[in-house]
Structure formats: C-alpha cells, structure tokens
Coordinates of C-alpha atoms in Angstrom, one line a residue:
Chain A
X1 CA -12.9 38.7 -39.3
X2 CA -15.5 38.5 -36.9
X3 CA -15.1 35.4 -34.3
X4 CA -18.2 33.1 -33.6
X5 CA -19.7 33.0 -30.3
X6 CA -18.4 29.3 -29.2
X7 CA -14.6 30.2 -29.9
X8 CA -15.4 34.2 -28.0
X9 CA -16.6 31.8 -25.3
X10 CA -13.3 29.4 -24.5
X11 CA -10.9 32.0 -25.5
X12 CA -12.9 34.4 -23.0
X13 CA -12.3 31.9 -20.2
X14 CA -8.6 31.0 -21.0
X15 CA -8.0 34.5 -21.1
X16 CA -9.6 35.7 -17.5
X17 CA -8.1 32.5 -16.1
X18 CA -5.2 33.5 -16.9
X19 CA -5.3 37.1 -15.1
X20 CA -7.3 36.5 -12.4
X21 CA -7.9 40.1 -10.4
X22 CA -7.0 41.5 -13.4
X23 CA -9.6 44.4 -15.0
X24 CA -10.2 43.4 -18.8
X25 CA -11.9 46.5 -20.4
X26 CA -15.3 45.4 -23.0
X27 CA -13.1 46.9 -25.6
X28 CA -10.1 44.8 -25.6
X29 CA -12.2 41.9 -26.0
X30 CA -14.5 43.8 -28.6
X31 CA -11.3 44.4 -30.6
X32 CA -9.9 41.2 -30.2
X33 CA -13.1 39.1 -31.4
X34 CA -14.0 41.9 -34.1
X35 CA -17.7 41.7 -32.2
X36 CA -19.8 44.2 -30.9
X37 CA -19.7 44.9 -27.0
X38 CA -23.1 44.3 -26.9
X39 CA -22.1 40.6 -27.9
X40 CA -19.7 40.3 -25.4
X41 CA -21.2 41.6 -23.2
X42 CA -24.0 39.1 -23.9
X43 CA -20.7 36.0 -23.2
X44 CA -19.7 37.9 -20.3
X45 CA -23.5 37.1 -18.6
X46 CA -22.7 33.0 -19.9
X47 CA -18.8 33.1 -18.3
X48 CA -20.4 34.6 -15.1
X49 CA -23.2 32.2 -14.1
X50 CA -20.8 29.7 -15.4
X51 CA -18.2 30.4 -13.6
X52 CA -20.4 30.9 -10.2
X53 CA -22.4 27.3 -10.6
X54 CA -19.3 25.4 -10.9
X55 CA -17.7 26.7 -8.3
X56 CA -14.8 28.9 -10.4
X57 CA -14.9 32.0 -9.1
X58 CA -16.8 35.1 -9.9
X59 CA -16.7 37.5 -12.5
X60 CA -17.1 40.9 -11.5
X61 CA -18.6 43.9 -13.4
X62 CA -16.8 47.3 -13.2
X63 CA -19.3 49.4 -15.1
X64 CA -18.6 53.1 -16.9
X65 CA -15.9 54.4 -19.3
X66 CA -13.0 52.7 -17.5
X67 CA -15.1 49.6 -16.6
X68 CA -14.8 46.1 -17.9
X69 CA -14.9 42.9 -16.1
X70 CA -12.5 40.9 -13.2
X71 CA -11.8 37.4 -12.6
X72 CA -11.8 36.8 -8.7
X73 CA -10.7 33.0 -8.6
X74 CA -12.4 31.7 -5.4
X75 CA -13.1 27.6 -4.0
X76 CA -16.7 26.9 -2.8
X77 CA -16.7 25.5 0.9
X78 CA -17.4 21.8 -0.4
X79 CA -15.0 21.8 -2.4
X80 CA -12.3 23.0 0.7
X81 CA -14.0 21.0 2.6
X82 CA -13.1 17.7 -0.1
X83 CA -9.8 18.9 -0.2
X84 CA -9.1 19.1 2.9
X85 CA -10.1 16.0 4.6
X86 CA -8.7 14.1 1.7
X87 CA -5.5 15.8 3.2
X88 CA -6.1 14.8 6.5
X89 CA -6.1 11.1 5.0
X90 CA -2.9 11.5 3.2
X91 CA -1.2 13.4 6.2
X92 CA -2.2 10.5 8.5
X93 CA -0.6 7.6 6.6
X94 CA 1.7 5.7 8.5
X95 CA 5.0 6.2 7.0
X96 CA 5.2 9.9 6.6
X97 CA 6.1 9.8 10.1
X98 CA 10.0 10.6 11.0
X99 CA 12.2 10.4 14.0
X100 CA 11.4 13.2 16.4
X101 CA 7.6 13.3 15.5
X102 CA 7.9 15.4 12.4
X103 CA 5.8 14.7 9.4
X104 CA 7.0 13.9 5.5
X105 CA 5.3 16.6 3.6
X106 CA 7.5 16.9 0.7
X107 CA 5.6 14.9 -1.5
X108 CA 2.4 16.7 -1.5
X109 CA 3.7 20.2 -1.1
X110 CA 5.7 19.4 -4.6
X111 CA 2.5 18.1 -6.5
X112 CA 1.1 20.4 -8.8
X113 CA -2.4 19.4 -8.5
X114 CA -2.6 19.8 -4.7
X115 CA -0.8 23.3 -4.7
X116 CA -3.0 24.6 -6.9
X117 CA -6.3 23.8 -4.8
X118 CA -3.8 24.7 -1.7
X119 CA -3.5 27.8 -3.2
X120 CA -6.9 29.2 -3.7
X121 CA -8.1 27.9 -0.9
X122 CA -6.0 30.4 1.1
X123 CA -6.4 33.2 -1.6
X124 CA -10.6 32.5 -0.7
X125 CA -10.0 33.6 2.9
X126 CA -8.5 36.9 1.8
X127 CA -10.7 38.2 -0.9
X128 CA -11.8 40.8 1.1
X129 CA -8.5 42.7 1.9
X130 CA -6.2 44.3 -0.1
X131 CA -3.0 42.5 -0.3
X132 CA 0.2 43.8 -2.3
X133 CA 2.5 40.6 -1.6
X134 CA 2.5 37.2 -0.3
X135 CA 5.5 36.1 2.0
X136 CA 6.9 33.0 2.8
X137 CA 10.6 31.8 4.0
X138 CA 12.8 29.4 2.4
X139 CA 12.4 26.4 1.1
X140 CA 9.1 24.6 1.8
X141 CA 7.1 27.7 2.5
X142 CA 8.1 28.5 -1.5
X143 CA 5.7 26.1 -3.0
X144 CA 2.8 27.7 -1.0
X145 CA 3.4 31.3 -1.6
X146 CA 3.9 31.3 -5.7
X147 CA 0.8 29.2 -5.8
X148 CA -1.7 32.0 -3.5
X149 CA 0.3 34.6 -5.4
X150 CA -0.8 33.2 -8.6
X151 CA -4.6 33.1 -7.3
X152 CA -4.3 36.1 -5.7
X153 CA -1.9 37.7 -8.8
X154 CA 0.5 39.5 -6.9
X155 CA 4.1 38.7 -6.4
X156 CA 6.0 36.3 -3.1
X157 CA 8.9 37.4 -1.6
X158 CA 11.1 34.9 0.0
X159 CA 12.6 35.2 3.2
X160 CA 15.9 33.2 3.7
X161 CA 18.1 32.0 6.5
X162 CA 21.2 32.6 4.9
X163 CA 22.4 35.3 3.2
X164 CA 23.5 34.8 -0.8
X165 CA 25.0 37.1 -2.7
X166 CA 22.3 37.4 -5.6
X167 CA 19.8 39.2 -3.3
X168 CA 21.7 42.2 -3.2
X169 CA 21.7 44.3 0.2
X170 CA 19.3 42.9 2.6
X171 CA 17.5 43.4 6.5
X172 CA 18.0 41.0 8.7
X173 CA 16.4 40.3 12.3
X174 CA 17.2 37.8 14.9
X175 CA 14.4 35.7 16.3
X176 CA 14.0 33.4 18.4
X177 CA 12.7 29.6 17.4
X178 CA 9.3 29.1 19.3
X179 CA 10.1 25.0 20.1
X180 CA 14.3 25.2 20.2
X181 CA 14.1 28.6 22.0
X182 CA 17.7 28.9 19.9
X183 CA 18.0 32.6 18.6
X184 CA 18.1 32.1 14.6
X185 CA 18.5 35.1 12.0
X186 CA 16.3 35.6 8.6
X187 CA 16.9 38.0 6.3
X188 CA 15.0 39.5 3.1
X189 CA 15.9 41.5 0.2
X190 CA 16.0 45.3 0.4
X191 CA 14.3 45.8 -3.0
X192 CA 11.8 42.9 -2.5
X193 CA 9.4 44.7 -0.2
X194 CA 8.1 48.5 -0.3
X195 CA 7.1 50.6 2.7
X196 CA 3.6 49.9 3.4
X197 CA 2.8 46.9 1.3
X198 CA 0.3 44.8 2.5
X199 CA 1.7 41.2 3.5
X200 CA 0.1 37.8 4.0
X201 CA 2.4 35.6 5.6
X202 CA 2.3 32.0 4.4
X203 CA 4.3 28.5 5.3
X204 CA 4.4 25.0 5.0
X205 CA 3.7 24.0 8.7
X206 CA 3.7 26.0 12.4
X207 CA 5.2 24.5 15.7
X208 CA 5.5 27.2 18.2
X209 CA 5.5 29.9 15.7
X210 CA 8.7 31.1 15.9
X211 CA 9.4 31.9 12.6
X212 CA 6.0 33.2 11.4
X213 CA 6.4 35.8 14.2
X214 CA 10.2 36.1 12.7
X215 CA 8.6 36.9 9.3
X216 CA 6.2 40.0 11.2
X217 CA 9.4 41.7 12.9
X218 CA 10.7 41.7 9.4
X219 CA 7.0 43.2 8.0
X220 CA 7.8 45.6 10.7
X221 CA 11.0 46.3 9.5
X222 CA 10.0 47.1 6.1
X223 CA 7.5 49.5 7.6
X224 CA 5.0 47.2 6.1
X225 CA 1.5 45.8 6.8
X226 CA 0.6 42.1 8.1
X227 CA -2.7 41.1 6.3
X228 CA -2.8 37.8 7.8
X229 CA -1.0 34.6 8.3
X230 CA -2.1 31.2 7.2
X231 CA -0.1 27.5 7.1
X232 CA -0.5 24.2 5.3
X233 CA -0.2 22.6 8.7
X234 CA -0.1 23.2 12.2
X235 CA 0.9 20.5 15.2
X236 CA 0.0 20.5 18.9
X237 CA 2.1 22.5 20.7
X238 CA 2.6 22.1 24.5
X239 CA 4.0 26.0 25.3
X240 CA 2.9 29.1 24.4
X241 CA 2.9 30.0 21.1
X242 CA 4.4 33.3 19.6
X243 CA 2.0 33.9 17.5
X244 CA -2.1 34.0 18.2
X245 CA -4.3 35.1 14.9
X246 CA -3.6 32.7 11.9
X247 CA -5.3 30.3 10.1
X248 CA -4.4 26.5 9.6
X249 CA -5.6 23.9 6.8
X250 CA -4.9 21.0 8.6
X251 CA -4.2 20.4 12.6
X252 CA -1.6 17.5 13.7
X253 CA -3.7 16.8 16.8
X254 CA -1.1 14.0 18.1
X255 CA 1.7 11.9 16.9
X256 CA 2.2 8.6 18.6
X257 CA 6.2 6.9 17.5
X258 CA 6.3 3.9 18.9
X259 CA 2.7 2.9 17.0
X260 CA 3.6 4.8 14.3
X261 CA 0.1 6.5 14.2
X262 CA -0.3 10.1 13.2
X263 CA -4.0 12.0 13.8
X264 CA -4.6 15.1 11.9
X265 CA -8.0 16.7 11.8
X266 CA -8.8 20.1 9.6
X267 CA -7.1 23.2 11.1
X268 CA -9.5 26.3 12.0
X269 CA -9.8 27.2 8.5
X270 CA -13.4 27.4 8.5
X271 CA -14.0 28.9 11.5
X272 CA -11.8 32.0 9.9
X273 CA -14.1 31.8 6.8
X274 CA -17.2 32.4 8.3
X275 CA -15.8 35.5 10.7
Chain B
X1 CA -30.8 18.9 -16.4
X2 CA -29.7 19.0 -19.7
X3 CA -26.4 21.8 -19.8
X4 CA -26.4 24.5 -22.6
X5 CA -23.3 24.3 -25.4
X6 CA -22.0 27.7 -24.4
X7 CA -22.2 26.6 -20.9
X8 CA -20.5 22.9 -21.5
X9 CA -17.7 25.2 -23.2
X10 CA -17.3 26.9 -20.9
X11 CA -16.6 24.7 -18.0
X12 CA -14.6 22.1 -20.4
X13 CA -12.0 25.0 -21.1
X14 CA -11.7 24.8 -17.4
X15 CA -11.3 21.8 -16.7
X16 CA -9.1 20.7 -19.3
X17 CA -6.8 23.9 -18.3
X18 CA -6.9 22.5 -15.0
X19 CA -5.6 19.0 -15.6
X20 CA -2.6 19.3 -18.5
X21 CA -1.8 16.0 -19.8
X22 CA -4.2 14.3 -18.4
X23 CA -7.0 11.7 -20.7
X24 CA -9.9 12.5 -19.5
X25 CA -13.2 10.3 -21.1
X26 CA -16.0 11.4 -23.3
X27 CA -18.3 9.7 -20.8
X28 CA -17.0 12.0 -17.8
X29 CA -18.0 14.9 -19.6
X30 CA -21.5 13.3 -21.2
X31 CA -22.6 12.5 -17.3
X32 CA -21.2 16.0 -16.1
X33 CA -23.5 18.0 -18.5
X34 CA -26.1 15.2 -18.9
X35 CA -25.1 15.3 -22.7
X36 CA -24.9 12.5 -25.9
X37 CA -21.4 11.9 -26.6
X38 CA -22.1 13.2 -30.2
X39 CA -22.5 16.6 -28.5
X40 CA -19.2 16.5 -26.4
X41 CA -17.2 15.5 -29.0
X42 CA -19.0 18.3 -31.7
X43 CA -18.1 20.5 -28.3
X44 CA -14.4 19.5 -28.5
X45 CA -13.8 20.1 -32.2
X46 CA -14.3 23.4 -31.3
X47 CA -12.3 23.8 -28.5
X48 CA -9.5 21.7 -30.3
X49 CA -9.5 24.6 -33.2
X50 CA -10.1 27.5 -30.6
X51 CA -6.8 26.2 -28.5
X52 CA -4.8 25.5 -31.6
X53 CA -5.7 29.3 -33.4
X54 CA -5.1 31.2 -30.0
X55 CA -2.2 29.5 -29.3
X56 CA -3.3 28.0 -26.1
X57 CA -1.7 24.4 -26.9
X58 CA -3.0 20.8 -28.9
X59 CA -6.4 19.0 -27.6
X60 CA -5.4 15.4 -28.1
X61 CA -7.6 12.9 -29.3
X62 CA -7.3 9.1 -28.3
X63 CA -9.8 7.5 -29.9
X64 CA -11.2 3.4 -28.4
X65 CA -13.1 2.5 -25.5
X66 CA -10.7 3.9 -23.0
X67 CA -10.2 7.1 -25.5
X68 CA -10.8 10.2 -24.5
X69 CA -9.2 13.7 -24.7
X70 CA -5.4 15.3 -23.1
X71 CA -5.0 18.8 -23.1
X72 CA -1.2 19.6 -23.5
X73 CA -0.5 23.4 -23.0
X74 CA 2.1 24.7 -25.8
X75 CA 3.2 28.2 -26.5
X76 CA 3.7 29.0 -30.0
X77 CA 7.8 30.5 -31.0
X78 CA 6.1 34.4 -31.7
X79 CA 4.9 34.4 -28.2
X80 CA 7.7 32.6 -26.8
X81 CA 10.1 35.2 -29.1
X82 CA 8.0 38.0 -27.7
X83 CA 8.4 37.1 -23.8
X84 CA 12.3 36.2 -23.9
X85 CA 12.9 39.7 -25.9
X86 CA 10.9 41.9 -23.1
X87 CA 12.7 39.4 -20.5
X88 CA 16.4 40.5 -22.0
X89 CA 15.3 43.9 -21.9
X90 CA 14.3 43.8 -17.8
X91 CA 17.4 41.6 -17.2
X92 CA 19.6 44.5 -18.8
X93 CA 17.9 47.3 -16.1
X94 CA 20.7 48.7 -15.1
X95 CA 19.6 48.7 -11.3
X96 CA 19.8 44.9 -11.3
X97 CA 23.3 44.9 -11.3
X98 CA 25.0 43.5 -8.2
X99 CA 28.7 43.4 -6.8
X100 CA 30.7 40.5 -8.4
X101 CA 28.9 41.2 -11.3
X102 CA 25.3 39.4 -10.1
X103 CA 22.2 40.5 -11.7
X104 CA 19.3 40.2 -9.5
X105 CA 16.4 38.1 -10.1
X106 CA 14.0 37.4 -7.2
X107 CA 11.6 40.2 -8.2
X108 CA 11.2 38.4 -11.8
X109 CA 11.1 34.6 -10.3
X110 CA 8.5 35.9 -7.3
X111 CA 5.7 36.9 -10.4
X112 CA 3.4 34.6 -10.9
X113 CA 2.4 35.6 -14.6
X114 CA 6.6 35.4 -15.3
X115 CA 6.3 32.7 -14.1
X116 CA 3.9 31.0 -15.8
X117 CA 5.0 32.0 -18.9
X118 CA 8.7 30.9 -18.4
X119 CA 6.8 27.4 -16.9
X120 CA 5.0 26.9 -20.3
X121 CA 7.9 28.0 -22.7
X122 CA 9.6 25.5 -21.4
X123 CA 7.7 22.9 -20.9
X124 CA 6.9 23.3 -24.8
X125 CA 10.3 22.1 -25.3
X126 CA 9.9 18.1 -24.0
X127 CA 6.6 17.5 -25.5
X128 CA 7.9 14.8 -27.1
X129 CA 9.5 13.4 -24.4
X130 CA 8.6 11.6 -21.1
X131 CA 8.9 13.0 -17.8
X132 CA 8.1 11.9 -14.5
X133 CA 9.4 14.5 -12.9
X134 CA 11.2 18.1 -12.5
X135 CA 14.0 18.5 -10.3
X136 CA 15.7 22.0 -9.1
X137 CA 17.9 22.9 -6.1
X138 CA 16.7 24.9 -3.3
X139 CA 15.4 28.2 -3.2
X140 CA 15.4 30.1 -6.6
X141 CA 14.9 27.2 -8.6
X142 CA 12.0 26.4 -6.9
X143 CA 9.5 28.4 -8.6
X144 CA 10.7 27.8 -11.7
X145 CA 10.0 24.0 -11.3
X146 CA 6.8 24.5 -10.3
X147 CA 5.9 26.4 -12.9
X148 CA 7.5 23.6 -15.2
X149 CA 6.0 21.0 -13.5
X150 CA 2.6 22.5 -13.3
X151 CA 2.5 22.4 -17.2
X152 CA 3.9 19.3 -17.7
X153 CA 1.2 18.0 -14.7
X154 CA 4.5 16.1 -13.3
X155 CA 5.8 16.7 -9.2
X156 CA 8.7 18.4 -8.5
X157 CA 11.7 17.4 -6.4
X158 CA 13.8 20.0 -4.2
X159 CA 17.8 19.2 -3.9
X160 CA 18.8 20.7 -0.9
X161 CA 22.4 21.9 0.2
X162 CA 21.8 22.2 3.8
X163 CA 19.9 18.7 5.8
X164 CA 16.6 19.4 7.5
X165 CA 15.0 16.7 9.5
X166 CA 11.6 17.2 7.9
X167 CA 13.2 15.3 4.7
X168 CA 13.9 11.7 6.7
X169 CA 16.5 9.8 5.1
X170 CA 18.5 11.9 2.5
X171 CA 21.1 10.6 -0.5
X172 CA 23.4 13.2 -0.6
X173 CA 26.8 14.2 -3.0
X174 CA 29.7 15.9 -3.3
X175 CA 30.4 18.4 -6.2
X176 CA 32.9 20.9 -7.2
X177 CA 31.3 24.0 -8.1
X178 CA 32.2 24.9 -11.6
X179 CA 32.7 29.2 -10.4
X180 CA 34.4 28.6 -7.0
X181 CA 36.5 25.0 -7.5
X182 CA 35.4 24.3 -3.8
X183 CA 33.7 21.1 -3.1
X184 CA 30.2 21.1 -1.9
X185 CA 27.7 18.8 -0.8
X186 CA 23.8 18.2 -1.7
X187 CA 21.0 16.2 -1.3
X188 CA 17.7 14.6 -1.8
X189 CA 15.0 13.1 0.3
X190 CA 15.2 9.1 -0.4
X191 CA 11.8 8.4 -0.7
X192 CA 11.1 11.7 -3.5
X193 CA 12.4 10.2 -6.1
X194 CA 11.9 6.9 -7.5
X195 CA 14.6 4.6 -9.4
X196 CA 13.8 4.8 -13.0
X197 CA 11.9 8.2 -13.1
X198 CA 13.2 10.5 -16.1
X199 CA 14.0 13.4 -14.6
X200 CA 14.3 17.1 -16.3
X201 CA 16.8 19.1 -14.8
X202 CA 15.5 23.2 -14.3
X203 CA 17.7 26.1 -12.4
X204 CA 17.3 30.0 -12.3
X205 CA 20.8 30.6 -13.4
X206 CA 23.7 28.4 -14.6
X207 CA 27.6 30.0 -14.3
X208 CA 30.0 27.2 -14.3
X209 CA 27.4 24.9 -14.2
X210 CA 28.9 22.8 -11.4
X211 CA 25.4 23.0 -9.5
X212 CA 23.6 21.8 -12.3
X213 CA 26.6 18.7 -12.7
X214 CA 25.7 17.7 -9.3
X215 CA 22.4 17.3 -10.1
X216 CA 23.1 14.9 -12.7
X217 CA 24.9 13.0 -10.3
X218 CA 22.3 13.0 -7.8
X219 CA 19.9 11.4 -10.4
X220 CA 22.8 8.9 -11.1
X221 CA 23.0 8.0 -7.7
X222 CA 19.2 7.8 -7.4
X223 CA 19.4 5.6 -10.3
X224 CA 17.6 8.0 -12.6
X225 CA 17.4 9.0 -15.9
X226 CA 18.6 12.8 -17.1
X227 CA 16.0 13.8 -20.0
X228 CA 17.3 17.8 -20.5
X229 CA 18.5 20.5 -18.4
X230 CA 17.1 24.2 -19.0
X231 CA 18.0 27.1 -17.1
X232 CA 16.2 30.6 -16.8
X233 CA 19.3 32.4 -17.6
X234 CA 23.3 31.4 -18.2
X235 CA 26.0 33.2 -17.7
X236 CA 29.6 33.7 -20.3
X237 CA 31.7 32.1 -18.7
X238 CA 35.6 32.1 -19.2
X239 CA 36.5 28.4 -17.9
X240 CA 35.6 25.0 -18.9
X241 CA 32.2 24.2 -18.1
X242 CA 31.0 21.0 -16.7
X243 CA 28.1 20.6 -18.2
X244 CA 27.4 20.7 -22.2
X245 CA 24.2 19.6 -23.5
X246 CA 21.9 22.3 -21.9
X247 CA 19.0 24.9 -22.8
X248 CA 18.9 28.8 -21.6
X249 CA 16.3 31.4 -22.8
X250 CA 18.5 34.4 -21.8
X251 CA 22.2 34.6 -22.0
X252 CA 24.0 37.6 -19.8
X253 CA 26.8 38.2 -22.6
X254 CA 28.5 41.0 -20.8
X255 CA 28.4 42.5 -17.7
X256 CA 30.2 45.7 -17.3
X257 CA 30.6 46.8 -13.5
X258 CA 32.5 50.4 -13.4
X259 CA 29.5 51.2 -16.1
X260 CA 27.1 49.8 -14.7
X261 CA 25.6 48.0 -17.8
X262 CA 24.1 44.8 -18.8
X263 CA 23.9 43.2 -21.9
X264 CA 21.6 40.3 -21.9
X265 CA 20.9 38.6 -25.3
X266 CA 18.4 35.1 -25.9
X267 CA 19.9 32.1 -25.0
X268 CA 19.9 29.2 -27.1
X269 CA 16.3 27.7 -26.6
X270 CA 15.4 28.6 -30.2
X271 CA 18.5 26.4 -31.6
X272 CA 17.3 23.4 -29.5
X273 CA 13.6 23.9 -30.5
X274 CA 14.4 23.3 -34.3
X275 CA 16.6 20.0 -33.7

C-alpha cells in the first residue's frame, strides 16, 4: 500500500537519524514506502533544506546506479557556541571544586542531553577526514567516545589501566604521566584495533597530557593512524606539555582554593574549526 | 514566516527524538513554525500514527493548559526478537572464546548502533515505571548505561572499584564476589546520587552476580530505591547466586573450551516483558 507523503516524511527522518554517514539507496526507501523514486526523491529535497535551516546536518546526494543519499550529522557554530559557554557557567560553579584544584565533572559527563551535543560537536570538527575508530581510556573518557562514535557511526575502543581478563590478549605501553612524571602502563585489546585504522583520540579532561600522548604510542603500536585529539576540558598547565595539536571545548584558565572560585573560558575549539 | 507542514514534520520528528520523555507544549512548537495550534496538533496526529506503525515508540498526549506532548521511544517484541536472535548468533562466533571460558564483548559494547538498540530494548521494559536514574559499574557497563539512560532521558551514575580524586567524597562497600568468594570493595561519588532516587541497576555481564549485589547495597547505603536490574548477557552458573529478581537478553548456556564452541541462547527478557 502506497504510504502518503507526511508519514514518508517522519519516517524518512527517523530513519537517516538513525544511521547517520550511512548511504541509503532511493530504492530501499522506494520499496519501503511503495512510492515512486521520483516521489522520494521529491522528500529527499524537503529532509535536505530541512535539515540544513535548522541546523541538523546535511544530507548528501550520491548520484548514479549505486547512489542514494547520506546523513552527515553536523552542529552550526551558534549552536556550539550556546553550548559551550553554557558549559563554561556550569564548570565555574563553586562547589565542583575538590581538594587539589581538580574539578567535579561527573555530573555532566553522565547526562544524556549534554553528551549528545558534546558529541557532535567534536564529530563537526572531523567531517572532513576519514576516521575508522574513536578512542578513549577508561572510565570518564567512555562517555565521550560512544557519544562521537554514535555521530560519527563508527565504533570506540577503550583503553584501560588494568588488565581484565575479558579483553583477551592485549598491547600494553608504559608512559609517563605529564603532571606526576610517575611511569604508568595502559593497555588495549589485540582484536580492538586493526593495522592502519584511522584514530581520533578523545577524553574527558587534559593536564599535562600524559596520557593522550600514552594513547598515540599505543596508535603507534597498532601500526595505526592518529586523526586528531580533542577533550571535554583542558586546565592550565605550568610545564611543558607532551602533547601539542589537539583541540579543547572548554579551558580551566585558573583555579583559586581558598576562594573557592573556578574560571573557565571556551578551549580553542573554534580556532580549530575555522583552520 | 509561516513554516510549511512537510517542513514542521520534519523538524518535530527531530526534536521530539531528541528530547525522550520530555512534555514539550503546543505553544513551543506554534511560535517555532509561526503556526495555529490547530495545525500543530493536526501535525502530531500524524506523527503519533507514523511513530506508532513504524515502531518508533508512543507520542503521548497530556491534554490542559500545561498539556503538551512526551515522546517515549519503545521497540516493538519482533524487532526486539529479531536483534537478541542475530546478537546470540555473534555471541556464539567461535573466535570470541577466551581462556576461563570468557567470551569477549568489547567489540559489540564499542558499536554505537548495538548499542542503541540494546539501550532501547531495554529501556522498553520500565516504561511503566519511574526512574531517576541508571547506575552501572566501571568500564563495560558504561556504555550500556548510557545508552539506557539516553532513552529513558534519565543521568547515569558510574560505581567505581578503584578511588580517583576527581570523584570528591566517595561512599564506598564491601562485597563478596559471587564467582571468586573474595571480598571487594566499590564506590560512588557522594554527591551523584541523591537519597530517594529510584535507581535501575544495568551491567554488561552477570556470573555470580556478586557485582550486581553490591550494587544494590550501594543504593541501600545511598538511601535509594532498586527499581530492576538488567544485564546485557548472564552466564549458567553452577553456585548459588546472590541476586534473584533480574532481566538478561542473552544467556551463555554452555561454553565448551577444548571445542571451542559457544552456545548462547535469549535470556529471559521476553518472560519479564509479559508479567
């Protein structure tokens, strides 16, 4: 039975949601709504200029026999801009400091809402290069990774301090911890990663960097491919750090204990965008 | 400007997939698409039927000055029968087979559309109960409350076995775990968890169920309230185990090392469904 137009239209846009970066041929929708291609192609031109006035993403046409159409889920700069200097307000409140100058992030890095927009924020940056697999290391980085992964639809590895027995065989390197200069080991699943996958690097927040540039010896390890690296957060950091190219949502310029007063400003995010 | 109805459908798919469970008013989306409320709520009749026929979940309707609409995502038991078959068929990939009989899981808990899927399924299954919020321990539950929690548009808390100082104060508890006998300790950030909150219970894999028991006691001690406990996969076990009243999709009946075979079967999410 052939389907009407308005129920083509919100099942078309559940559908390409839900596989973004994902080539949908004309006929599997054709078959699927009993309707011409002409038709859909016809809701395809609606779902596109939708989809780029409200700031979706943008559908992309693949055109001949194998052609069809792709979802590329991608955030506007206002909207990354909102997002993030609401998160400079919410980073900044008073009690999320702890002893030793750290910042509570927990909260917002296990809210649903804010991973989401997290998440394709940093997938927006990368829309450009090919990327096979996000990584991340155990636990907070977690969060972060499945949520770009989703956006970007390819899968997260996670990288782990200590070994468990449920990850099979694994590589391991020793590092060294950019603020504790203590050497630390990380290890990753054998199977996880293939030779020559292309890795972006994700975590929750960067001090001196020790452990993002933990994650690239492993990259190299795996004979693979660092796309880029980007955090949540970064904070001040009075030595040199290990690593030099990544991008940051959100900078913690200065953290003051005794007035319990934490300044954060938006990270270089933007200045990465517009390269 | 006036907004066309293909457009307005468009964009309201999106954003009620966006917020799950979440009322949002006839007069938000009338002043979005500079529209009569006659025409919004003609709009959502056919988005209710389109959701509801493709299996996308319910568009509530709360009718009264504060009324509005709650999108609550559901999968439907042929798609949820579909994805835990093909899932007992990748568990039982001979490859997958560990030593001490493990079956590895990190490449099927690091894919986002797995993921989501497994999120949905079972989020379906506490749609008529409250939440307020979804609790795993660290690392492999993690993605799996996320997804859970993304569905159920609740945050998700991240028990921890080893302290790190970026969690401030922690309450933390002993537990014997069910496999080993050997007594372990875990905990939880103070401040992520308030007293009162009913609190589902979500793990990758459940043996003895000892991890899964201290858990419960965690939310105990936090003066919370247990709603369900669902876990990606359970094991046979041959002991006692500590923890009854529980939800799997996929049961590992048998696993048979010097053969090097698998046999995975559904777990008992079906029977718990129906009641």
């Amino acid at each position: 039975m052939k389907v009407r137009r308005s129920e083509r239209l919100i099942d078309m846009t559940c559908y390409l949601l839900e596989k973004p970066h994902t080539l949908v041929s004309l006929t599997l929708f054709a078959n699927r709504y009993d309707s011409a291609k002409s038709s859909i192609s016809e809701d395809l031109t609606i779902i596109k200029k939708t989809f780029s006035d409200r700031g979706i993403g943008t559908l992309e046409t693949v055109s001949g026999a194998a052609g069809g159409v792709m979802f590329i889920p991608k955030t506007n700069k206002e909207d990354a801009k909102a997002f993030i200097e609401e998160m400079c307000d919410r980073l900044s409140e008073q009690d999320r400091l702890l002893p030793g100058g750290y910042v509570y992030l927990s909260d917002l890095l296990g809210n649903p809402a804010i991973l989401k927009t997290t998440g394709k924020i940093i997938a927006t940056q990368y829309l450009d290069k090919e990327i096979d697999a996000v990584m991340t290391v155990a636990t907070k980085g977690v969060p972060i990774a499945q949520a770009v992964a989703s956006y970007l639809n390819v899968p997260f590895v996670i990288v782990r301090r200590d070994s468990k027995i449920t990850e099979g065989s694994t590589v391991s390197i020793n590092y060294v911890s950019g603020s504790s200069e203590r050497v630390e080991k990380m290890e990753l699943s054998k199977r996880s990663l293939k030779q020559g996958s292309r890795v972006l690097i994700v975590d929750d927040f960067m001090k001196g960097g020790g452990t993002v540039n933990g994650m690239r010896s492993l990259i190299d390890e795996f004979e693979a491919e660092l796309v880029g690296i980007t955090v949540f957060a970064e904070t001040k950091f009075s030595g040199e750090r290990m690593v030099e190219d990544y991008t940051s949502l959100l900078c913690v310029d200065d953290v003051d204990v005794r007035d319990k007063r934490i300044h954060v400003s938006p990270g270089n995010y933007f200045d990465k965008l517009n390269k």
